[in-house]
Amino acid sequence: TRQACKPGDVMLILNDTTDIDHSSHRTTEGLRPIGNGFGRGFYLHSALMVRARTRRIVGMAGQEVLHRKPRKGKAHSRKIRNSEDRESAVWGRVFDRVGSPPPDVEWVHICDRGADDFEVMNRALYHGCSFVIRAARLHRKVQSSDGRSLSLNELLGELPPCGTRAIQVAANKKNQARTAIVELRYGEVLVPRPKEDTPWLREHGSQEPLRLQVVELREMSPPKGQKAIRWVLYTDRPVNSVDDANCIIEYYEQRPTVEEYHKGIKTGCSVERRQYRTVEALERVTGLLSICAVRLLQMKTAAKETPD
């Protein structure tokens, strides 16, 4: 995958987690809780590399199997939430696995709301990578470019609209597939370092706030019965014009490709139907099928582009 990068390339690294459900394997040793805690299996966090300009799949850039630890008690303490083995830390660990791009190549990590974490953003920058991460906490305290402290939601409310654009909305439990017309806003934001440090931040992080750009898409008049679309995207890349903002949006719009990859490994490669006595054997066959799923997805793309 790394060798496929050539000078001048911009590669998007699409990150996401899926559960590998082996609940039917009652006697398999080593499986941990998944989902609501009643299922058994493990999680697979993947970083799929896609060429930004052509949207062609290059390969798997990094991957990690994650086992959820059984919860103790009803609530997590602040210490647990900031520990190295918290579930959200897998994003940063996979960034470490992916590493730094070759000379004259740009790597841009594309992540959903699970990666809205100060440490995760810093890990991307530590490796010389850029990122586009969807904001999860709109009430988080940030700083405006003129030094005021306010919530991210309040800051977004002060940004003037810069036009409209259409985005494609995939079908899910809350929305039907449709084309949504959304308002576009963008501006600068400073994200302060959290009061509670993680071990990685204590060793590598700066005390200075992260100076980022934020791009918002907001649907003002959704169809009746449909939830309004709202994307709030953090990025370290420059956003000085509507064209720059649209570029960030187009990068994020490619994130569902990694969900197609999940379908490939589950449906195309039947990873959840593999029967082994131990979780270690299931992990190994998952690693093998991960590459097969990439090839299936590449073949699907090739069949559309060059059917002859």
Short mmCIF file of C-alpha atoms in Angstrom, two decimals:
data_model
loop_
_atom_site.label_atom_id
_atom_site.label_comp_id
_atom_site.label_asym_id
_atom_site.label_seq_id
_atom_site.Cartn_x
_atom_site.Cartn_y
_atom_site.Cartn_z
CA THR A 1 0.00 0.00 0.00
CA ARG A 2 2.79 2.40 0.90
CA GLN A 3 4.68 1.60 -2.30
CA ALA A 4 1.64 2.60 -4.37
CA CYS A 5 2.11 6.23 -3.23
CA LYS A 6 3.91 8.44 -5.75
CA PRO A 7 5.25 12.00 -5.31
CA GLY A 8 2.40 14.50 -5.60
CA ASP A 9 -0.29 12.04 -4.46
CA VAL A 10 -2.98 12.98 -1.95
CA MET A 11 -4.21 9.81 -0.24
CA LEU A 12 -7.25 9.61 2.00
CA ILE A 13 -7.06 7.11 4.85
CA LEU A 14 -10.64 6.15 5.74
CA ASN A 15 -10.83 5.00 9.38
CA ASP A 16 -13.69 3.12 11.01
CA THR A 17 -14.53 0.33 13.45
CA THR A 18 -16.89 -2.60 12.98
CA ASP A 19 -17.81 -5.52 15.22
CA ILE A 20 -17.02 -9.08 14.15
CA ASP A 21 -19.88 -11.07 15.64
CA HIS A 22 -19.19 -14.66 16.67
CA SER A 23 -22.05 -14.93 19.18
CA SER A 24 -23.12 -18.28 17.75
CA HIS A 25 -19.73 -19.79 18.65
CA ARG A 26 -20.60 -20.65 22.24
CA THR A 27 -17.51 -22.77 22.90
CA THR A 28 -14.88 -20.55 21.25
CA GLU A 29 -12.34 -19.43 23.84
CA GLY A 30 -11.35 -15.79 24.35
CA LEU A 31 -14.31 -13.93 22.81
CA ARG A 32 -15.33 -10.69 24.57
CA PRO A 33 -18.58 -8.66 24.73
CA ILE A 34 -19.66 -6.63 21.70
CA GLY A 35 -22.61 -4.36 20.95
CA ASN A 36 -24.93 -4.01 23.94
CA GLY A 37 -22.85 -6.52 25.89
CA PHE A 38 -24.88 -9.63 25.09
CA GLY A 39 -23.05 -10.50 21.86
CA ARG A 40 -19.59 -12.10 21.71
CA GLY A 41 -16.75 -11.39 19.30
CA PHE A 42 -14.25 -8.57 18.80
CA TYR A 43 -13.90 -5.22 17.02
CA LEU A 44 -11.90 -4.58 13.86
CA HIS A 45 -10.57 -1.05 13.31
CA SER A 46 -9.42 -0.49 9.73
CA ALA A 47 -7.63 2.31 7.87
CA LEU A 48 -8.38 1.97 4.15
CA MET A 49 -6.29 4.06 1.73
CA VAL A 50 -8.06 5.70 -1.23
CA ARG A 51 -6.62 7.98 -3.89
CA ALA A 52 -8.28 11.38 -3.35
CA ARG A 53 -8.54 12.45 -6.99
CA THR A 54 -9.80 9.20 -8.57
CA ARG A 55 -11.42 7.65 -5.48
CA ARG A 56 -9.74 4.35 -6.34
CA ILE A 57 -8.93 1.99 -3.47
CA VAL A 58 -5.19 1.58 -2.97
CA GLY A 59 -5.07 -0.90 -0.08
CA MET A 60 -5.17 -1.40 3.68
CA ALA A 61 -2.89 1.08 5.44
CA GLY A 62 -3.32 -0.20 9.01
CA GLN A 63 -5.56 -2.34 11.15
CA GLU A 64 -6.06 -3.48 14.74
CA VAL A 65 -8.23 -5.99 16.52
CA LEU A 66 -9.81 -4.60 19.69
CA HIS A 67 -11.24 -6.61 22.56
CA ARG A 68 -13.69 -4.81 24.82
CA LYS A 69 -13.01 -5.17 28.52
CA PRO A 70 -16.03 -6.09 30.70
CA ARG A 71 -17.36 -3.04 32.49
CA LYS A 72 -17.03 -2.82 36.24
CA GLY A 73 -19.75 -0.79 37.90
CA LYS A 74 -22.23 1.59 36.32
CA ALA A 75 -19.93 4.48 35.40
CA HIS A 76 -16.41 5.07 34.17
CA SER A 77 -14.17 7.32 36.20
CA ARG A 78 -12.30 10.19 34.58
CA LYS A 79 -9.10 8.19 35.09
CA ILE A 80 -10.46 5.30 33.00
CA ARG A 81 -11.73 7.67 30.28
CA ASN A 82 -8.21 9.05 29.85
CA SER A 83 -6.27 5.78 30.16
CA GLU A 84 -4.24 4.22 27.35
CA ASP A 85 -6.61 1.24 27.05
CA ARG A 86 -9.83 3.25 26.64
CA GLU A 87 -11.72 2.18 23.49
CA SER A 88 -11.38 5.54 21.73
CA ALA A 89 -7.57 5.27 21.91
CA VAL A 90 -7.64 2.71 19.09
CA TRP A 91 -7.88 5.57 16.55
CA GLY A 92 -4.54 6.98 17.65
CA ARG A 93 -2.88 3.55 17.84
CA VAL A 94 -3.89 2.80 14.25
CA PHE A 95 -2.51 6.23 13.22
CA ASP A 96 0.77 5.00 14.76
CA ARG A 97 0.58 1.78 12.74
CA VAL A 98 -0.02 3.72 9.53
CA GLY A 99 2.90 6.02 10.38
CA SER A 100 4.25 8.87 8.25
CA PRO A 101 3.80 9.39 4.50
CA PRO A 102 6.65 9.05 2.00
CA PRO A 103 8.34 12.27 0.80
CA ASP A 104 6.13 14.61 -1.27
CA VAL A 105 2.99 12.57 -0.51
CA GLU A 106 0.03 13.79 1.57
CA TRP A 107 -1.96 11.46 3.80
CA VAL A 108 -5.30 12.71 5.16
CA HIS A 109 -7.04 10.67 7.87
CA ILE A 110 -10.84 10.75 7.43
CA CYS A 111 -12.74 9.85 10.60
CA ASP A 112 -16.24 10.00 12.02
CA ARG A 113 -17.22 11.28 15.46
CA GLY A 114 -15.42 8.49 17.33
CA ALA A 115 -12.13 10.25 16.60
CA ASP A 116 -13.17 13.64 18.03
CA ASP A 117 -10.37 13.53 20.59
CA PHE A 118 -7.53 15.97 21.28
CA GLU A 119 -4.94 13.19 21.51
CA VAL A 120 -6.09 11.54 18.26
CA MET A 121 -5.73 14.82 16.37
CA ASN A 122 -2.26 15.36 17.82
CA ARG A 123 -1.20 11.83 16.85
CA ALA A 124 -2.07 12.51 13.21
CA LEU A 125 -0.01 15.71 13.25
CA TYR A 126 2.84 13.94 15.06
CA HIS A 127 3.20 11.60 12.06
CA GLY A 128 3.02 14.43 9.52
CA CYS A 129 -0.52 13.55 8.43
CA SER A 130 -3.54 15.80 8.01
CA PHE A 131 -7.07 14.94 9.12
CA VAL A 132 -10.76 15.60 8.59
CA ILE A 133 -12.67 14.54 11.72
CA ARG A 134 -16.37 14.98 12.34
CA ALA A 135 -17.10 16.79 15.60
CA ALA A 136 -19.02 14.82 18.21
CA ARG A 137 -19.27 17.34 21.06
CA LEU A 138 -20.79 20.59 19.85
CA HIS A 139 -20.99 21.93 23.42
CA ARG A 140 -17.22 21.54 24.00
CA LYS A 141 -15.52 24.79 25.03
CA VAL A 142 -13.28 26.24 22.33
CA GLN A 143 -11.68 29.60 21.62
CA SER A 144 -12.47 31.94 18.76
CA SER A 145 -9.70 33.53 16.68
CA ASP A 146 -10.07 36.73 18.77
CA GLY A 147 -9.49 34.83 22.04
CA ARG A 148 -13.06 34.48 23.37
CA SER A 149 -14.08 31.25 25.14
CA LEU A 150 -17.40 29.81 23.98
CA SER A 151 -18.96 26.53 22.93
CA LEU A 152 -18.35 25.16 19.45
CA ASN A 153 -22.09 25.45 18.79
CA GLU A 154 -22.03 29.15 19.72
CA LEU A 155 -19.02 29.76 17.50
CA LEU A 156 -20.74 28.08 14.56
CA GLY A 157 -23.79 30.28 15.13
CA GLU A 158 -21.61 33.37 14.60
CA LEU A 159 -20.23 32.20 11.25
CA PRO A 160 -21.99 33.67 8.19
CA PRO A 161 -23.40 31.29 5.57
CA CYS A 162 -21.24 31.09 2.44
CA GLY A 163 -23.73 29.59 0.03
CA THR A 164 -25.41 26.23 -0.41
CA ARG A 165 -24.49 22.89 -1.92
CA ALA A 166 -26.03 19.47 -2.46
CA ILE A 167 -24.80 16.35 -0.70
CA GLN A 168 -25.86 12.74 -1.09
CA VAL A 169 -27.42 11.24 2.05
CA ALA A 170 -27.16 7.49 2.46
CA ALA A 171 -30.13 5.60 3.87
CA ASN A 172 -30.02 4.70 7.56
CA LYS A 173 -32.41 4.16 10.47
CA LYS A 174 -33.28 7.87 10.66
CA ASN A 175 -33.15 8.94 7.00
CA GLN A 176 -34.08 7.78 3.55
CA ALA A 177 -31.50 8.08 0.78
CA ARG A 178 -31.83 11.52 -0.78
CA THR A 179 -30.05 14.61 -2.04
CA ALA A 180 -29.96 17.26 0.70
CA ILE A 181 -29.49 21.00 0.15
CA VAL A 182 -27.33 22.38 2.93
CA GLU A 183 -25.86 25.73 3.99
CA LEU A 184 -22.09 26.00 4.14
CA ARG A 185 -20.08 27.81 6.85
CA TYR A 186 -16.41 27.76 7.72
CA GLY A 187 -14.00 29.52 10.08
CA GLU A 188 -11.06 29.16 12.46
CA VAL A 189 -11.26 27.58 15.90
CA LEU A 190 -8.74 26.93 18.70
CA VAL A 191 -9.24 23.64 20.57
CA PRO A 192 -7.62 23.86 24.03
CA ARG A 193 -5.69 20.99 25.58
CA PRO A 194 -7.94 19.05 28.00
CA LYS A 195 -7.38 19.48 31.72
CA GLU A 196 -6.95 15.73 32.19
CA ASP A 197 -3.90 14.48 30.31
CA THR A 198 -3.49 11.05 28.74
CA PRO A 199 -0.11 9.27 28.99
CA TRP A 200 0.60 9.98 25.30
CA LEU A 201 -0.12 13.71 25.68
CA ARG A 202 2.16 13.97 28.71
CA GLU A 203 5.01 12.54 26.64
CA HIS A 204 4.38 14.05 23.19
CA GLY A 205 1.72 16.76 23.36
CA SER A 206 2.10 20.52 23.32
CA GLN A 207 0.52 22.79 25.90
CA GLU A 208 -0.73 25.07 23.13
CA PRO A 209 -4.29 24.76 21.77
CA LEU A 210 -4.76 23.23 18.35
CA ARG A 211 -5.43 25.89 15.71
CA LEU A 212 -7.90 24.25 13.34
CA GLN A 213 -10.45 25.07 10.70
CA VAL A 214 -14.07 24.04 11.10
CA VAL A 215 -16.45 23.43 8.20
CA GLU A 216 -20.19 23.09 8.80
CA LEU A 217 -22.99 21.82 6.58
CA ARG A 218 -26.50 22.36 7.90
CA GLU A 219 -29.81 21.39 6.30
CA MET A 220 -32.30 24.17 7.01
CA SER A 221 -35.46 22.59 5.54
CA PRO A 222 -35.35 18.79 5.70
CA PRO A 223 -38.22 16.76 4.19
CA LYS A 224 -41.07 15.97 6.55
CA GLY A 225 -40.21 13.08 8.83
CA GLN A 226 -36.48 13.21 8.03
CA LYS A 227 -33.77 14.28 10.46
CA ALA A 228 -31.91 17.40 9.35
CA ILE A 229 -28.38 16.77 8.10
CA ARG A 230 -25.62 18.52 10.01
CA TRP A 231 -21.92 17.90 9.53
CA VAL A 232 -19.32 19.75 11.58
CA LEU A 233 -15.81 18.88 10.40
CA TYR A 234 -12.48 19.69 12.05
CA THR A 235 -9.41 19.89 9.83
CA ASP A 236 -5.84 21.11 10.07
CA ARG A 237 -5.82 21.86 6.33
CA PRO A 238 -6.16 25.52 5.20
CA VAL A 239 -9.72 26.66 4.47
CA ASN A 240 -9.56 30.16 3.05
CA SER A 241 -12.34 29.96 0.46
CA VAL A 242 -15.54 28.16 -0.46
CA ASP A 243 -13.52 25.96 -2.81
CA ASP A 244 -11.27 24.92 0.09
CA ALA A 245 -14.32 24.14 2.24
CA ASN A 246 -15.89 22.10 -0.56
CA CYS A 247 -12.66 20.12 -0.90
CA ILE A 248 -12.86 19.16 2.80
CA ILE A 249 -16.49 18.10 2.34
CA GLU A 250 -15.64 16.02 -0.71
CA TYR A 251 -12.91 14.26 1.26
CA TYR A 252 -15.35 13.41 4.05
CA GLU A 253 -17.97 12.24 1.55
CA GLN A 254 -15.64 9.36 0.68
CA ARG A 255 -15.76 7.93 4.21
CA PRO A 256 -18.64 5.49 3.44
CA THR A 257 -16.21 3.53 1.24
CA VAL A 258 -14.81 1.94 4.40
CA GLU A 259 -18.34 0.81 5.25
CA GLU A 260 -18.47 -0.89 1.85
CA TYR A 261 -15.26 -2.61 2.90
CA HIS A 262 -17.02 -3.88 6.03
CA LYS A 263 -19.73 -5.38 3.81
CA GLY A 264 -16.99 -6.99 1.74
CA ILE A 265 -15.36 -8.74 4.67
CA LYS A 266 -18.64 -9.77 6.32
CA THR A 267 -20.87 -10.63 3.35
CA GLY A 268 -18.36 -11.21 0.56
CA CYS A 269 -15.79 -13.09 2.67
CA SER A 270 -18.17 -14.46 5.36
CA VAL A 271 -15.71 -13.66 8.15
CA GLU A 272 -18.38 -14.13 10.83
CA ARG A 273 -19.13 -17.68 9.63
CA ARG A 274 -15.58 -18.96 10.24
CA GLN A 275 -15.50 -21.64 12.93
CA TYR A 276 -12.44 -22.03 15.15
CA ARG A 277 -11.88 -23.07 18.74
CA THR A 278 -9.92 -19.99 19.85
CA VAL A 279 -10.12 -16.25 19.31
CA GLU A 280 -6.47 -16.26 18.18
CA ALA A 281 -7.38 -18.46 15.19
CA LEU A 282 -10.34 -16.20 14.37
CA GLU A 283 -8.04 -13.16 14.46
CA ARG A 284 -5.62 -14.79 12.02
CA VAL A 285 -8.29 -15.73 9.49
CA THR A 286 -9.74 -12.20 9.83
CA GLY A 287 -6.33 -10.78 8.89
CA LEU A 288 -6.20 -12.97 5.79
CA LEU A 289 -9.77 -12.15 4.76
CA SER A 290 -9.13 -8.44 5.31
CA ILE A 291 -6.83 -8.46 2.27
CA CYS A 292 -9.30 -10.55 0.28
CA ALA A 293 -12.01 -7.97 1.06
CA VAL A 294 -9.79 -5.16 -0.26
CA ARG A 295 -9.33 -7.11 -3.51
CA LEU A 296 -13.08 -7.70 -3.81
CA LEU A 297 -13.75 -3.98 -3.39
CA GLN A 298 -11.10 -3.14 -5.99
CA MET A 299 -12.67 -5.63 -8.43
CA LYS A 300 -16.09 -4.10 -7.87
CA THR A 301 -14.69 -0.66 -8.73
CA ALA A 302 -12.84 -1.98 -11.77
CA ALA A 303 -15.97 -3.71 -13.04
CA LYS A 304 -17.81 -0.38 -13.02
CA GLU A 305 -14.98 1.64 -14.60
CA THR A 306 -13.80 -0.89 -17.20
CA PRO A 307 -16.60 -3.42 -17.73
CA ASP A 308 -15.02 -4.83 -20.89
#
